[in-house]
Short mmCIF file of C-alpha atoms and ligand atoms in Angstrom, two decimals:
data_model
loop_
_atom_site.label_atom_id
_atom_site.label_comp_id
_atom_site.label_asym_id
_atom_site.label_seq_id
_atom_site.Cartn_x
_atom_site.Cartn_y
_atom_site.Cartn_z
CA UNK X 784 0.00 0.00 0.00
CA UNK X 785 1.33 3.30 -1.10
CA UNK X 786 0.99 5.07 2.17
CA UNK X 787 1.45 8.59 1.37
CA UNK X 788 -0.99 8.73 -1.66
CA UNK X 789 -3.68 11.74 -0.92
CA UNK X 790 -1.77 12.84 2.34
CA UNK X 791 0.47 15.53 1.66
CA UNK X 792 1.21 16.41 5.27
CA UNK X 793 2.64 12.66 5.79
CA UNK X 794 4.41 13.02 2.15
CA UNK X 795 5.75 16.39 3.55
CA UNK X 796 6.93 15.03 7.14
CA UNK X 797 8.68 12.09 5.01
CA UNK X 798 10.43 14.39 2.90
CA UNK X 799 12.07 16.39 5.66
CA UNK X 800 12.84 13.51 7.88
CA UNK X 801 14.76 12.38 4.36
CA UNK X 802 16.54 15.78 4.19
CA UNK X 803 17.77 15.85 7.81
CA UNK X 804 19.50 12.28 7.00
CA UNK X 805 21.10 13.68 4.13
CA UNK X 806 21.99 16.79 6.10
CA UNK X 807 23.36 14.35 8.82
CA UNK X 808 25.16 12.17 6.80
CA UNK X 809 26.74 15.33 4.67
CA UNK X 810 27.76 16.74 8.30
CA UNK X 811 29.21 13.85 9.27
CA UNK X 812 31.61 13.32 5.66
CA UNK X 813 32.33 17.18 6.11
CA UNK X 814 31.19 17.80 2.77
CA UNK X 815 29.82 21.24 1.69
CA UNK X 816 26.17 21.22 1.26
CA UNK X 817 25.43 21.94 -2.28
CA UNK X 818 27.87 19.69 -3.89
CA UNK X 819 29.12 22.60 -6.38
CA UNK X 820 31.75 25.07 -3.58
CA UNK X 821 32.67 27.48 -6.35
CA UNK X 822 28.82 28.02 -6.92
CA UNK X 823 26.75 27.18 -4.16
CA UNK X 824 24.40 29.91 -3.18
CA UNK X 825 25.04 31.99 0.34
CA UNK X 826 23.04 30.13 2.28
CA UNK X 827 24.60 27.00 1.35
CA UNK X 828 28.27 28.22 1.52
CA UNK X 829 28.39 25.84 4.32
CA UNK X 830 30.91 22.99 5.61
CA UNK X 831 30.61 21.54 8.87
CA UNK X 832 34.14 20.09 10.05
CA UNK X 833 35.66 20.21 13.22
CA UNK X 834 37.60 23.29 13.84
CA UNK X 835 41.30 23.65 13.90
CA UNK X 836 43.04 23.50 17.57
CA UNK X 837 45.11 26.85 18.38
CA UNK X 838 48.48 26.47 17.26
CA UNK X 839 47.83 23.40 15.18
CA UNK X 840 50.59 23.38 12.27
CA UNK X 841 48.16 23.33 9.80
CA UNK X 842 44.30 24.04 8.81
CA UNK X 843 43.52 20.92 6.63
CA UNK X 844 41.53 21.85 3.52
CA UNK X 845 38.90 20.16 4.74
CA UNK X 846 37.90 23.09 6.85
CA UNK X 847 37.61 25.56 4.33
CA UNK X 848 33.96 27.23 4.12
CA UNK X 849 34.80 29.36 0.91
CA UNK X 850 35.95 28.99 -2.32
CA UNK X 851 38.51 31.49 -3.71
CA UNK X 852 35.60 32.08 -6.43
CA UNK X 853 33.03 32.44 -4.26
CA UNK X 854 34.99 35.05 -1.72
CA UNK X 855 35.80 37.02 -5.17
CA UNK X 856 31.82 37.01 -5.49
CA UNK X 857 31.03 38.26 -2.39
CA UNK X 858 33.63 40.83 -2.27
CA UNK X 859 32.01 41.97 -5.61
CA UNK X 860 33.01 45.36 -6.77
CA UNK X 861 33.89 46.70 -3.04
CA UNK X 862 32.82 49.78 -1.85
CA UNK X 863 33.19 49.28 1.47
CA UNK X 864 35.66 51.59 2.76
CA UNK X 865 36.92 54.72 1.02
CA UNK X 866 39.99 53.02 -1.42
CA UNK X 867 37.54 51.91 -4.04
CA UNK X 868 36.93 55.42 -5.16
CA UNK X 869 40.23 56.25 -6.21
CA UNK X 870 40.95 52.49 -7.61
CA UNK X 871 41.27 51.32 -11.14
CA UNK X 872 41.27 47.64 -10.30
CA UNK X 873 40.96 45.24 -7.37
CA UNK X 874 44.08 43.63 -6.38
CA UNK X 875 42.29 40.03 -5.03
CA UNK X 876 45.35 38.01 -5.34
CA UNK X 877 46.78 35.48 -8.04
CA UNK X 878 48.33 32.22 -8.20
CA UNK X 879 47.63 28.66 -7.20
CA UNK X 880 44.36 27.75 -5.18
CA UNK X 881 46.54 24.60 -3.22
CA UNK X 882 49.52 26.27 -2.84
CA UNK X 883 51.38 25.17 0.30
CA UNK X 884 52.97 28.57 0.29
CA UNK X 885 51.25 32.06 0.33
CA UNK X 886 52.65 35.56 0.41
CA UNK X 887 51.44 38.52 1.92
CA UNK X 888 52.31 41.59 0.90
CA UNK X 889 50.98 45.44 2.19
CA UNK X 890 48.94 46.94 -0.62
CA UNK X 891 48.85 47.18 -4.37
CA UNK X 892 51.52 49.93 -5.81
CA UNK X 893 50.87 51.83 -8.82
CA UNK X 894 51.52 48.67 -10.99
CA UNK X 895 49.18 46.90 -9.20
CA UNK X 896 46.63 48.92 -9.39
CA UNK X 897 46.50 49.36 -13.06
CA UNK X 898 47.19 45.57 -13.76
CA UNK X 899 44.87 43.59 -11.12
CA UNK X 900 47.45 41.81 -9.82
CA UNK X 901 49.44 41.86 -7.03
CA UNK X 902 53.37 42.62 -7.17
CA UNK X 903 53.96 43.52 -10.62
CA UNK X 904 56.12 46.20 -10.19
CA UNK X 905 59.77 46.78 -8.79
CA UNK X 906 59.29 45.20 -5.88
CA UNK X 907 57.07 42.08 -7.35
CA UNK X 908 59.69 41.74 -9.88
CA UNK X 909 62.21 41.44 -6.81
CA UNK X 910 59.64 38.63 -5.07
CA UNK X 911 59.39 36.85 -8.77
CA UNK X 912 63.26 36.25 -8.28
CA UNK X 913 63.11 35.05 -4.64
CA UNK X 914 60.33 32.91 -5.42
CA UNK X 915 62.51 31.35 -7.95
CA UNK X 916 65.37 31.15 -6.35
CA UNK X 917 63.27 28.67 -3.68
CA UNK X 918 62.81 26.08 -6.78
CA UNK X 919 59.15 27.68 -7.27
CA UNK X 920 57.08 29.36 -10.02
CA UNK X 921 54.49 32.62 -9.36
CA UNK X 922 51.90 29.83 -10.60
CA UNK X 923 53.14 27.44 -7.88
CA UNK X 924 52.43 29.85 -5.01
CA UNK X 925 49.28 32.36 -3.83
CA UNK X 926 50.12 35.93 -3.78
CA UNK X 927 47.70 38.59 -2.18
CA UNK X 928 47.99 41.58 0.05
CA UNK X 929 46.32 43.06 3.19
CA UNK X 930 44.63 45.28 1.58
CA UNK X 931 43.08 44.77 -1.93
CA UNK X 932 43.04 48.39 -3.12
CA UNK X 933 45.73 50.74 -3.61
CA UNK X 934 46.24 53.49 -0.94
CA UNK X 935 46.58 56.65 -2.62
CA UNK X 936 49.98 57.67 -3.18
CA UNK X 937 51.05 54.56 -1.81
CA UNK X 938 50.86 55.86 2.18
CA UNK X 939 50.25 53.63 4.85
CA UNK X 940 46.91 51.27 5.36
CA UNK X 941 44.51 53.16 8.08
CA UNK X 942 42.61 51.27 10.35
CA UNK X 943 39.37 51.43 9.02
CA UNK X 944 40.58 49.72 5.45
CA UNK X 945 42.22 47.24 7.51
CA UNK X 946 39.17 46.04 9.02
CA UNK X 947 37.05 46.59 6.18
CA UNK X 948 39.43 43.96 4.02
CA UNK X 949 41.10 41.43 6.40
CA UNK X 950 37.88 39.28 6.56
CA UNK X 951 37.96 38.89 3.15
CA UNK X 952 41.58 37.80 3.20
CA UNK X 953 41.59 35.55 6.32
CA UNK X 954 38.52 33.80 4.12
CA UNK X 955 41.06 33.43 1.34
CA UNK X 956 43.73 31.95 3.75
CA UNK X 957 41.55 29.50 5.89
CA UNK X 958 40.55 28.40 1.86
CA UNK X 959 43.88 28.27 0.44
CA UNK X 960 45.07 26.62 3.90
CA UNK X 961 48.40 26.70 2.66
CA UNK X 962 51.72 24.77 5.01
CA UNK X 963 53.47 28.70 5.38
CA UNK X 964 52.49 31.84 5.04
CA UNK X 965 55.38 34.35 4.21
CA UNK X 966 54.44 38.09 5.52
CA UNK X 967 56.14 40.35 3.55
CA UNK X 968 56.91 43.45 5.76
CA UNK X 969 56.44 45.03 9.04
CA UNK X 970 53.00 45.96 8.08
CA UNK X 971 51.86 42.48 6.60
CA UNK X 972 53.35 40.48 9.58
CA UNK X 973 52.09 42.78 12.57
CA UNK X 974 48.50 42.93 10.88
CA UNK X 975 48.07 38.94 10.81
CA UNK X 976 50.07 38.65 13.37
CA UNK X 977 48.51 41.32 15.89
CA UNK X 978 51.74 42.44 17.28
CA UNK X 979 53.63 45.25 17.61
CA UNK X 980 57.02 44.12 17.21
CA UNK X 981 59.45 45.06 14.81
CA UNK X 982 60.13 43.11 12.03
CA UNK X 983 63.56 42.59 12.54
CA UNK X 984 62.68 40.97 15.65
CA UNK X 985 59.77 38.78 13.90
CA UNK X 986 61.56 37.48 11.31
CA UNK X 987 64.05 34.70 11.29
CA UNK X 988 61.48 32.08 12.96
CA UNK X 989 57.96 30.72 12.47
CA UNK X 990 54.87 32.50 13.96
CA UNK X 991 51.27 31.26 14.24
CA UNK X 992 48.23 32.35 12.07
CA UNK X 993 45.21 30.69 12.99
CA UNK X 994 47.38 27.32 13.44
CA UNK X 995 49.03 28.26 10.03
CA UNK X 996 53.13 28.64 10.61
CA UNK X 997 54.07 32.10 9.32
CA UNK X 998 57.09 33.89 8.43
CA UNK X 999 57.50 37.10 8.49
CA UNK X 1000 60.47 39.02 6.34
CA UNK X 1001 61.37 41.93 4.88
CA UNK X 1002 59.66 43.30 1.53
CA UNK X 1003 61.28 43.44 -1.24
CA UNK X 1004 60.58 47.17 -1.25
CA UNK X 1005 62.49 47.34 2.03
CA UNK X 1006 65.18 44.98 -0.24
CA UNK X 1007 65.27 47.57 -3.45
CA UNK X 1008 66.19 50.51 -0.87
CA UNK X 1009 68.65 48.44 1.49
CA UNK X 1010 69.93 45.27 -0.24
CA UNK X 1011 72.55 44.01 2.44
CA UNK X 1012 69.03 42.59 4.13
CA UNK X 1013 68.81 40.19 1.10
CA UNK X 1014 70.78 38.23 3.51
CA UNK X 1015 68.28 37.68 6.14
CA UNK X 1016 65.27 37.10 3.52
CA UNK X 1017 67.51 34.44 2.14
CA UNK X 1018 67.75 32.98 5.16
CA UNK X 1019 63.97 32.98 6.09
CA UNK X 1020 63.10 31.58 2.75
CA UNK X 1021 65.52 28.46 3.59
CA UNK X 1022 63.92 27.73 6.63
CA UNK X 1023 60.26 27.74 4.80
CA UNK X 1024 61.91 25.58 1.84
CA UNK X 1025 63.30 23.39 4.93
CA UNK X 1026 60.03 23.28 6.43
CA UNK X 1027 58.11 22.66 3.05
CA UNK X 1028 60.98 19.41 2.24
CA UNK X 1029 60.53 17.86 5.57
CA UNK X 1030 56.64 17.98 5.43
CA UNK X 1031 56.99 16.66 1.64
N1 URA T 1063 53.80 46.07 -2.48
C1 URA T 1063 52.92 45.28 -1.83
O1 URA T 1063 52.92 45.19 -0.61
N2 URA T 1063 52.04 44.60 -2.56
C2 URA T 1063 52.00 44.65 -3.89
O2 URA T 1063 51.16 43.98 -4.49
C3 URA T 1063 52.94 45.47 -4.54
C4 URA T 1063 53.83 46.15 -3.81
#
């Protein structure tokens, strides 16, 4: 006997008993509800996973609740703090989505600005060379900044840009979950970091970033203007390529 013929209420208590299973059983798998990540709606932007322990060495990719492509969609054409009206593009960041390395720079330059992505100019040229001389491409790694939009006239990040853009990078690091994250800079390291400590004083060992090791350096800005501290950023690459080999 068919038992839910001519009784939708029954047919509809059936049909949501079935979808809390499925919900259950997707919870439990730690999938992402929705099946499609890079175009799930909002609401369904969802993974339920247990959360990474403070000062865990790595966030597996399993916890990520974002896409790349979907934190690109929400960010949308910004307007939420005062950069975007002196932009020409949106710096969101380049390279590969499973990188096991990511850098971090300050801001987009001139270049930067005009090109959409992040360190093309002097300086990026600079990091294109120390990236290479680590055995890696610009596609192997994922390059982004604190802040997406160019300041104007290059001066410092204020507070209120800050916190208007670091959601919408920590999204993009808790998706990449890289093995390292290399802050490049005083600014970039104390702003994930949350500490007010010089860089020379950061650098040389790994940090913490929500349980992602993190090493802060000197920019290759700072590198252009003094470059007897090419040195020390040697250095603090060889300890991330180290790091990288022995977790190979
Ligand atoms: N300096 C930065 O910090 N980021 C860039 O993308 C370019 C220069």
């Amino acid at each position: 006997m068919i038992q839910n013929e001519n009784d939708p209420q029954r047919e509809l208590c059936e049909l949501a008993g079935a979808l809390k299973r499925i919900l259950r059983e997707e919870e439990g798998s730690g999938c992402c509800i929705g099946g499609d990540r890079h175009h799930a709606p909002q609401s369904e932007k969802i993974t339920v996973s247990r959360r990474p322990v403070e000062g865990e060495s790595q966030i597996s990719p399993a916890y990520s609740t974002l896409s790349l492509t979907a934190i690109q969609d929400e960010l949308g054409n910004c307007r939420r703090c005062g950069l975007s009206q002196g932009r020409n593009n949106i710096v969101f960041g380049e390279g590969n989505p499973h990188a096991d390395l990511v850098f971090v720079g300050e801001a987009p330059g001139e270049q930067e600005d005009r090109q959409g992505k992040p360190f093309v100019g002097r300086a990026g040229q600079l990091l294109t060379k120390i990236i290479e001389a680590m055995g890696f491409t610009r596609q192997d790694v994922y390059i982004c900044n604190i802040l997406k939009c160019r300041p104007p006239g290059n001066r410092n990040p204020r507070p209120e840009e800050i916190a208007a853009c670091e959601p919408f990078l920590k999204k993009q690091l808790e998706a990449l979950a890289p093995k390292v994250i290399c802050a490049l800079g005083s600014f970039a390291a104390k702003t994930l970091l949350r500490k007010e400590v010089p860089i020379t004083l950061l650098r040389g060992k790994f940090h913490f970033y929500q349980g992602i090791n993190l090493m802060p350096t000197y920019h290759p800005a700072y590198l252009l203007r003094n470059p007897g501290a090419k040195k020390q950023v040697w250095d603090d690459v060889q300890i991330i390529m180290k790091y990288l080999k022995d977790r190979d």
